[in-house]
């Protein structure tokens, strides 16, 4: 089984449009929506929910009220202002607690312990063509890199069970922990960019990250015809650096229409669909 991750240096480049289309073009594949902060691939693939799993990320303090002698030491020491005194009891504010363990160490009666923090959920869903793994974090939780890792782990498990040949991953955008979690260990990375100055800047950064993890990769320029001059700059950059350009996608209003109807562009005859099929063919040559 091969894992293909579609990423971008920033959000809004059309990464999910391409991911959705590739999930329909590949045969015998599992989909993983690792863009957990904007889980739109799930909307495009429109699967039915089958199973739900708890995601635990990090630890939070918990006070056993039976043991607490209400000395207030923990509240004084906590640098994150995460301990409140409510109704005559010291209580942990789970949104503020960073799980630093200081209160656990300093409580004179050992009334505090760190417990696993339920930080979100991930799901197994299914449409007529494929199984889809996706997830969401609880409000205020920031451990999305861990959730991405959990989604990828489940996708591998499902792919093995279903004997699928590919896992197509809609990766998290940007350069942070969720983005790197979307890249590590995959067989091929597709980097989607756009012909803007900021797009070119972000492209170079995500290329560096992908190279750091020693992953094979290729570039797709989305809406390339909106700025031919910048597209040529990206093409030259790729040529000069020996980087594979998988193809360009035209600006096409059908993409917006398809997205509004929560459908993949692959379901509409359009220029963008032709471009994506061309990219798919180039990709197959790269990974086979
Ligand atoms: S330090 Fe321990 S005993 Fe003191 S208020 Fe906090 S939990 Fe209670
Ligand atoms: S674990 Fe750290 S952050 Fe959380 S309540 Fe205790 S001292 Fe505060």
mmCIF file of C-alpha atoms and ligand atoms in Angstrom:
data_model
loop_
_atom_site.group_PDB
_atom_site.id
_atom_site.type_symbol
_atom_site.label_atom_id
_atom_site.label_comp_id
_atom_site.label_asym_id
_atom_site.label_seq_id
_atom_site.Cartn_x
_atom_site.Cartn_y
_atom_site.Cartn_z
ATOM 1 C CA UNK A 1 0.000 0.000 0.000
ATOM 2 C CA UNK A 2 1.305 3.452 -0.925
ATOM 3 C CA UNK A 3 0.553 6.688 0.892
ATOM 4 C CA UNK A 4 0.200 9.881 -1.158
ATOM 5 C CA UNK A 5 -0.088 13.155 0.764
ATOM 6 C CA UNK A 6 -1.362 16.380 -0.782
ATOM 7 C CA UNK A 7 -0.064 19.455 1.067
ATOM 8 C CA UNK A 8 0.427 23.196 0.570
ATOM 9 C CA UNK A 9 2.474 25.931 2.192
ATOM 10 C CA UNK A 10 -0.743 27.685 3.224
ATOM 11 C CA UNK A 11 -4.502 27.165 3.165
ATOM 12 C CA UNK A 12 -6.740 28.147 0.245
ATOM 13 C CA UNK A 13 -4.523 26.901 -2.593
ATOM 14 C CA UNK A 14 -6.965 24.243 -3.847
ATOM 15 C CA UNK A 15 -5.281 21.345 -2.032
ATOM 16 C CA UNK A 16 -8.574 19.773 -0.961
ATOM 17 C CA UNK A 17 -10.089 20.099 -4.462
ATOM 18 C CA UNK A 18 -7.155 18.076 -5.807
ATOM 19 C CA UNK A 19 -7.287 15.593 -2.912
ATOM 20 C CA UNK A 20 -11.001 15.008 -3.463
ATOM 21 C CA UNK A 21 -10.533 14.467 -7.200
ATOM 22 C CA UNK A 22 -7.587 12.089 -6.727
ATOM 23 C CA UNK A 23 -9.592 10.068 -4.241
ATOM 24 C CA UNK A 24 -12.109 9.460 -7.035
ATOM 25 C CA UNK A 25 -9.484 8.829 -9.733
ATOM 26 C CA UNK A 26 -7.461 6.260 -7.791
ATOM 27 C CA UNK A 27 -8.850 2.752 -7.798
ATOM 28 C CA UNK A 28 -8.986 0.766 -4.569
ATOM 29 C CA UNK A 29 -7.992 3.505 -2.140
ATOM 30 C CA UNK A 30 -8.634 4.728 1.418
ATOM 31 C CA UNK A 31 -9.042 8.468 2.093
ATOM 32 C CA UNK A 32 -7.538 10.273 5.091
ATOM 33 C CA UNK A 33 -8.596 13.824 5.881
ATOM 34 C CA UNK A 34 -5.667 15.169 7.910
ATOM 35 C CA UNK A 35 -6.608 18.837 7.504
ATOM 36 C CA UNK A 36 -8.297 18.581 10.892
ATOM 37 C CA UNK A 37 -8.670 22.336 11.396
ATOM 38 C CA UNK A 38 -10.688 22.667 8.138
ATOM 39 C CA UNK A 39 -12.036 19.212 7.470
ATOM 40 C CA UNK A 40 -13.458 19.830 3.978
ATOM 41 C CA UNK A 41 -12.371 16.636 2.209
ATOM 42 C CA UNK A 42 -14.945 14.814 4.281
ATOM 43 C CA UNK A 43 -17.623 17.166 2.892
ATOM 44 C CA UNK A 44 -16.526 16.554 -0.723
ATOM 45 C CA UNK A 45 -16.485 12.761 -0.345
ATOM 46 C CA UNK A 46 -19.816 12.803 1.486
ATOM 47 C CA UNK A 47 -19.432 9.498 3.341
ATOM 48 C CA UNK A 48 -21.765 8.032 5.986
ATOM 49 C CA UNK A 49 -20.430 7.843 9.543
ATOM 50 C CA UNK A 50 -19.710 4.268 10.665
ATOM 51 C CA UNK A 51 -17.619 4.493 13.840
ATOM 52 C CA UNK A 52 -16.378 7.132 16.226
ATOM 53 C CA UNK A 53 -13.220 7.003 18.379
ATOM 54 C CA UNK A 54 -11.961 9.189 21.223
ATOM 55 C CA UNK A 55 -8.678 10.981 20.686
ATOM 56 C CA UNK A 56 -6.539 11.621 23.763
ATOM 57 C CA UNK A 57 -3.809 14.224 23.457
ATOM 58 C CA UNK A 58 -1.614 15.392 26.341
ATOM 59 C CA UNK A 59 -2.472 15.374 30.053
ATOM 60 C CA UNK A 60 -4.458 17.649 32.364
ATOM 61 C CA UNK A 61 -4.385 17.962 36.138
ATOM 62 C CA UNK A 62 -7.232 16.539 38.200
ATOM 63 C CA UNK A 63 -7.850 17.257 41.899
ATOM 64 C CA UNK A 64 -9.297 14.543 44.132
ATOM 65 C CA UNK A 65 -11.561 16.617 46.325
ATOM 66 C CA UNK A 66 -11.656 13.961 49.112
ATOM 67 C CA UNK A 67 -7.911 14.367 49.633
ATOM 68 C CA UNK A 68 -7.607 18.166 49.157
ATOM 69 C CA UNK A 69 -7.028 20.129 52.391
ATOM 70 C CA UNK A 70 -7.668 23.453 50.578
ATOM 71 C CA UNK A 71 -4.247 24.955 51.308
ATOM 72 C CA UNK A 72 -4.320 26.867 47.999
ATOM 73 C CA UNK A 73 -0.664 26.128 47.218
ATOM 74 C CA UNK A 74 -1.460 24.742 43.763
ATOM 75 C CA UNK A 75 -3.411 27.853 42.783
ATOM 76 C CA UNK A 76 -0.576 30.126 43.922
ATOM 77 C CA UNK A 77 2.060 28.153 42.012
ATOM 78 C CA UNK A 78 0.247 27.562 38.726
ATOM 79 C CA UNK A 79 1.790 29.849 36.085
ATOM 80 C CA UNK A 80 -1.108 29.282 33.726
ATOM 81 C CA UNK A 81 -3.807 30.528 36.088
ATOM 82 C CA UNK A 82 -5.509 27.182 35.555
ATOM 83 C CA UNK A 83 -6.831 26.564 39.087
ATOM 84 C CA UNK A 84 -10.047 28.239 40.221
ATOM 85 C CA UNK A 85 -11.670 28.338 43.660
ATOM 86 C CA UNK A 86 -15.364 27.692 43.057
ATOM 87 C CA UNK A 87 -18.002 26.721 45.625
ATOM 88 C CA UNK A 88 -15.365 26.197 48.297
ATOM 89 C CA UNK A 89 -13.353 23.808 46.094
ATOM 90 C CA UNK A 90 -10.115 24.161 44.092
ATOM 91 C CA UNK A 91 -10.839 23.064 40.527
ATOM 92 C CA UNK A 92 -8.766 22.716 37.368
ATOM 93 C CA UNK A 93 -9.747 24.832 34.385
ATOM 94 C CA UNK A 94 -9.153 22.270 31.619
ATOM 95 C CA UNK A 95 -8.909 24.954 28.937
ATOM 96 C CA UNK A 96 -5.987 26.650 30.733
ATOM 97 C CA UNK A 97 -4.124 23.669 32.216
ATOM 98 C CA UNK A 98 -0.957 22.867 30.268
ATOM 99 C CA UNK A 99 -0.269 19.640 32.145
ATOM 100 C CA UNK A 100 3.098 20.934 33.397
ATOM 101 C CA UNK A 101 2.940 18.672 36.508
ATOM 102 C CA UNK A 102 4.080 21.398 38.951
ATOM 103 C CA UNK A 103 0.923 21.258 41.086
ATOM 104 C CA UNK A 104 1.163 17.443 41.200
ATOM 105 C CA UNK A 105 4.693 17.685 42.589
ATOM 106 C CA UNK A 106 3.932 20.436 45.100
ATOM 107 C CA UNK A 107 0.581 19.351 46.540
ATOM 108 C CA UNK A 108 1.363 18.442 50.200
ATOM 109 C CA UNK A 109 -1.236 15.652 50.331
ATOM 110 C CA UNK A 110 -0.836 14.270 46.811
ATOM 111 C CA UNK A 111 -4.405 15.192 45.902
ATOM 112 C CA UNK A 112 -3.545 16.012 42.281
ATOM 113 C CA UNK A 113 -2.743 13.698 39.406
ATOM 114 C CA UNK A 114 -2.323 14.111 35.669
ATOM 115 C CA UNK A 115 -4.903 12.259 33.616
ATOM 116 C CA UNK A 116 -5.225 11.638 29.873
ATOM 117 C CA UNK A 117 -6.969 14.514 28.144
ATOM 118 C CA UNK A 118 -9.769 13.713 25.705
ATOM 119 C CA UNK A 119 -8.890 16.291 23.038
ATOM 120 C CA UNK A 120 -11.117 15.290 20.144
ATOM 121 C CA UNK A 121 -12.624 12.514 18.072
ATOM 122 C CA UNK A 122 -11.839 10.707 14.872
ATOM 123 C CA UNK A 123 -14.181 8.799 12.669
ATOM 124 C CA UNK A 124 -14.415 5.979 10.191
ATOM 125 C CA UNK A 125 -16.917 6.807 7.450
ATOM 126 C CA UNK A 126 -17.736 5.223 4.116
ATOM 127 C CA UNK A 127 -19.155 6.184 0.739
ATOM 128 C CA UNK A 128 -19.848 3.868 -2.207
ATOM 129 C CA UNK A 129 -16.210 3.955 -3.329
ATOM 130 C CA UNK A 130 -13.984 4.147 -0.266
ATOM 131 C CA UNK A 131 -13.532 4.301 3.489
ATOM 132 C CA UNK A 132 -12.739 7.772 4.840
ATOM 133 C CA UNK A 133 -10.910 8.547 8.088
ATOM 134 C CA UNK A 134 -11.352 12.063 9.456
ATOM 135 C CA UNK A 135 -11.409 13.849 12.790
ATOM 136 C CA UNK A 136 -12.050 16.963 14.801
ATOM 137 C CA UNK A 137 -10.557 18.569 17.891
ATOM 138 C CA UNK A 138 -12.490 19.833 20.899
ATOM 139 C CA UNK A 139 -12.756 23.664 20.941
ATOM 140 C CA UNK A 140 -9.586 25.240 22.330
ATOM 141 C CA UNK A 141 -7.455 22.101 21.850
ATOM 142 C CA UNK A 142 -4.200 22.571 19.965
ATOM 143 C CA UNK A 143 -2.761 19.073 19.630
ATOM 144 C CA UNK A 144 -3.778 18.652 15.988
ATOM 145 C CA UNK A 145 -0.422 17.056 15.034
ATOM 146 C CA UNK A 146 -1.254 14.174 17.374
ATOM 147 C CA UNK A 147 -4.736 13.824 15.893
ATOM 148 C CA UNK A 148 -3.256 13.764 12.364
ATOM 149 C CA UNK A 149 -0.952 10.930 13.475
ATOM 150 C CA UNK A 150 -3.938 9.064 14.934
ATOM 151 C CA UNK A 151 -5.965 9.480 11.706
ATOM 152 C CA UNK A 152 -3.052 8.214 9.633
ATOM 153 C CA UNK A 153 -2.592 5.231 11.940
ATOM 154 C CA UNK A 154 -6.274 4.318 11.592
ATOM 155 C CA UNK A 155 -6.114 4.817 7.803
ATOM 156 C CA UNK A 156 -3.217 2.323 7.576
ATOM 157 C CA UNK A 157 -5.151 -0.151 9.724
ATOM 158 C CA UNK A 158 -8.281 0.228 7.527
ATOM 159 C CA UNK A 159 -6.252 0.040 4.314
ATOM 160 C CA UNK A 160 -4.682 -3.245 5.468
ATOM 161 C CA UNK A 161 -8.080 -4.673 6.432
ATOM 162 C CA UNK A 162 -9.667 -3.605 3.147
ATOM 163 C CA UNK A 163 -6.545 -4.501 1.137
ATOM 164 C CA UNK A 164 -6.527 -1.108 -0.605
ATOM 165 C CA UNK A 165 -3.524 -0.178 -2.721
ATOM 166 C CA UNK A 166 -3.369 3.513 -1.784
ATOM 167 C CA UNK A 167 -4.068 5.936 1.041
ATOM 168 C CA UNK A 168 -4.772 9.402 -0.341
ATOM 169 C CA UNK A 169 -4.167 12.004 2.357
ATOM 170 C CA UNK A 170 -5.473 15.553 2.383
ATOM 171 C CA UNK A 171 -2.640 16.980 4.480
ATOM 172 C CA UNK A 172 -2.724 19.917 6.849
ATOM 173 C CA UNK A 173 -1.586 23.195 5.251
ATOM 174 C CA UNK A 174 1.330 25.315 6.472
ATOM 175 C CA UNK A 175 4.590 24.357 8.112
ATOM 176 C CA UNK A 176 3.512 23.410 11.639
ATOM 177 C CA UNK A 177 3.239 20.127 13.482
ATOM 178 C CA UNK A 178 0.017 18.971 11.690
ATOM 179 C CA UNK A 179 1.673 19.616 8.309
ATOM 180 C CA UNK A 180 4.795 17.643 9.182
ATOM 181 C CA UNK A 181 2.606 14.869 10.613
ATOM 182 C CA UNK A 182 0.936 14.716 7.180
ATOM 183 C CA UNK A 183 4.287 14.222 5.419
ATOM 184 C CA UNK A 184 6.363 11.857 7.560
ATOM 185 C CA UNK A 185 6.634 8.327 6.201
ATOM 186 C CA UNK A 186 4.483 8.812 3.078
ATOM 187 C CA UNK A 187 5.591 7.457 -0.303
ATOM 188 C CA UNK A 188 4.955 10.638 -2.263
ATOM 189 C CA UNK A 189 4.060 14.264 -1.508
ATOM 190 C CA UNK A 190 2.121 16.495 -3.898
ATOM 191 C CA UNK A 191 2.728 20.146 -3.093
ATOM 192 C CA UNK A 192 -0.025 22.438 -4.360
ATOM 193 C CA UNK A 193 0.877 26.064 -4.929
ATOM 194 C CA UNK A 194 -0.608 29.117 -6.617
ATOM 195 C CA UNK A 195 1.049 31.776 -8.798
ATOM 196 C CA UNK A 196 1.213 34.555 -6.210
ATOM 197 C CA UNK A 197 4.225 36.057 -4.445
ATOM 198 C CA UNK A 198 3.179 34.611 -1.100
ATOM 199 C CA UNK A 199 2.421 31.287 -2.823
ATOM 200 C CA UNK A 200 5.972 31.090 -4.195
ATOM 201 C CA UNK A 201 7.433 31.994 -0.790
ATOM 202 C CA UNK A 202 5.357 29.333 0.989
ATOM 203 C CA UNK A 203 6.175 26.800 -1.739
ATOM 204 C CA UNK A 204 9.906 27.117 -1.059
ATOM 205 C CA UNK A 205 9.363 26.603 2.669
ATOM 206 C CA UNK A 206 7.217 23.481 2.254
ATOM 207 C CA UNK A 207 9.738 22.079 -0.247
ATOM 208 C CA UNK A 208 12.451 22.498 2.411
ATOM 209 C CA UNK A 209 10.277 20.696 4.957
ATOM 210 C CA UNK A 210 9.530 17.855 2.514
ATOM 211 C CA UNK A 211 13.229 17.516 1.667
ATOM 212 C CA UNK A 212 14.049 17.496 5.390
ATOM 213 C CA UNK A 213 11.865 14.398 5.763
ATOM 214 C CA UNK A 214 13.489 12.918 2.633
ATOM 215 C CA UNK A 215 10.180 12.396 0.814
ATOM 216 C CA UNK A 216 9.722 12.171 -2.962
ATOM 217 C CA UNK A 217 7.573 15.039 -4.192
ATOM 218 C CA UNK A 218 6.139 16.903 -7.164
ATOM 219 C CA UNK A 219 4.507 20.298 -7.671
ATOM 220 C CA UNK A 220 1.059 21.311 -8.915
ATOM 221 C CA UNK A 221 0.322 24.948 -9.781
ATOM 222 C CA UNK A 222 -3.353 25.655 -9.204
ATOM 223 C CA UNK A 223 -5.162 28.451 -11.095
ATOM 224 C CA UNK A 224 -1.924 28.820 -13.075
ATOM 225 C CA UNK A 225 -3.512 31.073 -15.718
ATOM 226 C CA UNK A 226 -4.372 33.824 -13.218
ATOM 227 C CA UNK A 227 -0.753 35.020 -13.305
ATOM 228 C CA UNK A 228 1.286 33.515 -16.139
ATOM 229 C CA UNK A 229 4.383 35.512 -15.179
ATOM 230 C CA UNK A 230 4.459 34.001 -11.663
ATOM 231 C CA UNK A 231 3.609 30.568 -13.077
ATOM 232 C CA UNK A 232 6.675 30.841 -15.322
ATOM 233 C CA UNK A 233 8.767 31.809 -12.277
ATOM 234 C CA UNK A 234 7.622 28.659 -10.456
ATOM 235 C CA UNK A 235 8.215 26.513 -13.548
ATOM 236 C CA UNK A 236 11.735 27.933 -13.889
ATOM 237 C CA UNK A 237 12.398 27.371 -10.191
ATOM 238 C CA UNK A 238 11.318 23.725 -10.582
ATOM 239 C CA UNK A 239 13.465 23.250 -13.710
ATOM 240 C CA UNK A 240 16.547 24.872 -12.142
ATOM 241 C CA UNK A 241 16.245 22.709 -9.047
ATOM 242 C CA UNK A 242 15.369 19.440 -10.736
ATOM 243 C CA UNK A 243 11.891 19.402 -9.175
ATOM 244 C CA UNK A 244 9.120 17.458 -10.888
ATOM 245 C CA UNK A 245 6.198 19.596 -12.050
ATOM 246 C CA UNK A 246 3.223 17.237 -12.106
ATOM 247 C CA UNK A 247 1.023 19.722 -13.928
ATOM 248 C CA UNK A 248 -1.014 22.897 -13.790
ATOM 249 C CA UNK A 249 -4.723 23.366 -13.067
ATOM 250 C CA UNK A 250 -6.631 26.084 -14.930
ATOM 251 C CA UNK A 251 -8.791 28.626 -13.184
ATOM 252 C CA UNK A 252 -12.247 27.189 -13.728
ATOM 253 C CA UNK A 253 -15.507 28.451 -12.189
ATOM 254 C CA UNK A 254 -16.839 24.886 -12.288
ATOM 255 C CA UNK A 255 -14.599 24.166 -9.281
ATOM 256 C CA UNK A 256 -16.553 26.679 -7.200
ATOM 257 C CA UNK A 257 -19.888 25.297 -8.429
ATOM 258 C CA UNK A 258 -18.821 21.757 -7.556
ATOM 259 C CA UNK A 259 -17.585 22.839 -4.104
ATOM 260 C CA UNK A 260 -20.843 24.663 -3.376
ATOM 261 C CA UNK A 261 -22.721 21.447 -4.154
ATOM 262 C CA UNK A 262 -20.240 19.452 -2.035
ATOM 263 C CA UNK A 263 -19.191 17.421 -5.076
ATOM 264 C CA UNK A 264 -15.777 16.628 -6.500
ATOM 265 C CA UNK A 265 -14.738 18.492 -9.661
ATOM 266 C CA UNK A 266 -14.234 15.053 -11.187
ATOM 267 C CA UNK A 267 -18.032 14.732 -11.427
ATOM 268 C CA UNK A 268 -18.189 17.729 -13.808
ATOM 269 C CA UNK A 269 -16.863 17.860 -17.356
ATOM 270 C CA UNK A 270 -14.536 20.843 -17.206
ATOM 271 C CA UNK A 271 -11.067 22.126 -18.011
ATOM 272 C CA UNK A 272 -9.998 21.676 -14.392
ATOM 273 C CA UNK A 273 -11.092 18.012 -14.513
ATOM 274 C CA UNK A 274 -8.974 17.456 -17.680
ATOM 275 C CA UNK A 275 -5.985 19.111 -15.989
ATOM 276 C CA UNK A 276 -6.373 16.937 -12.894
ATOM 277 C CA UNK A 277 -6.610 13.754 -14.975
ATOM 278 C CA UNK A 278 -3.355 14.799 -16.647
ATOM 279 C CA UNK A 279 -1.773 15.329 -13.204
ATOM 280 C CA UNK A 280 -3.068 11.918 -12.085
ATOM 281 C CA UNK A 281 -1.444 10.255 -15.111
ATOM 282 C CA UNK A 282 1.866 12.011 -14.430
ATOM 283 C CA UNK A 283 1.646 11.023 -10.777
ATOM 284 C CA UNK A 284 1.066 7.361 -11.657
ATOM 285 C CA UNK A 285 4.245 7.428 -13.739
ATOM 286 C CA UNK A 286 6.127 8.859 -10.771
ATOM 287 C CA UNK A 287 4.947 6.373 -8.176
ATOM 288 C CA UNK A 288 4.797 3.149 -10.177
HETATM 289 S S1 LIG B 1 -2.151 22.005 46.781
HETATM 290 FE FE1 LIG B 1 -3.309 20.085 47.044
HETATM 291 S S2 LIG B 1 -4.237 20.259 49.029
HETATM 292 FE FE2 LIG B 1 -3.583 22.315 48.459
HETATM 293 S S3 LIG B 1 -5.388 23.209 47.504
HETATM 294 FE FE3 LIG B 1 -4.188 22.319 45.876
HETATM 295 S S4 LIG B 1 -5.008 20.245 45.671
HETATM 296 FE FE4 LIG B 1 -5.726 21.009 47.608
HETATM 297 S S1 LIG B 2 -0.537 20.876 35.696
HETATM 298 FE FE1 LIG B 2 0.540 22.836 35.547
HETATM 299 S S2 LIG B 2 -0.811 24.058 34.288
HETATM 300 FE FE2 LIG B 2 -2.048 22.376 35.009
HETATM 301 S S3 LIG B 2 -2.996 23.129 36.859
HETATM 302 FE FE3 LIG B 2 -1.127 22.085 37.465
HETATM 303 S S4 LIG B 2 0.398 23.719 37.611
HETATM 304 FE FE4 LIG B 2 -1.326 24.504 36.421
#
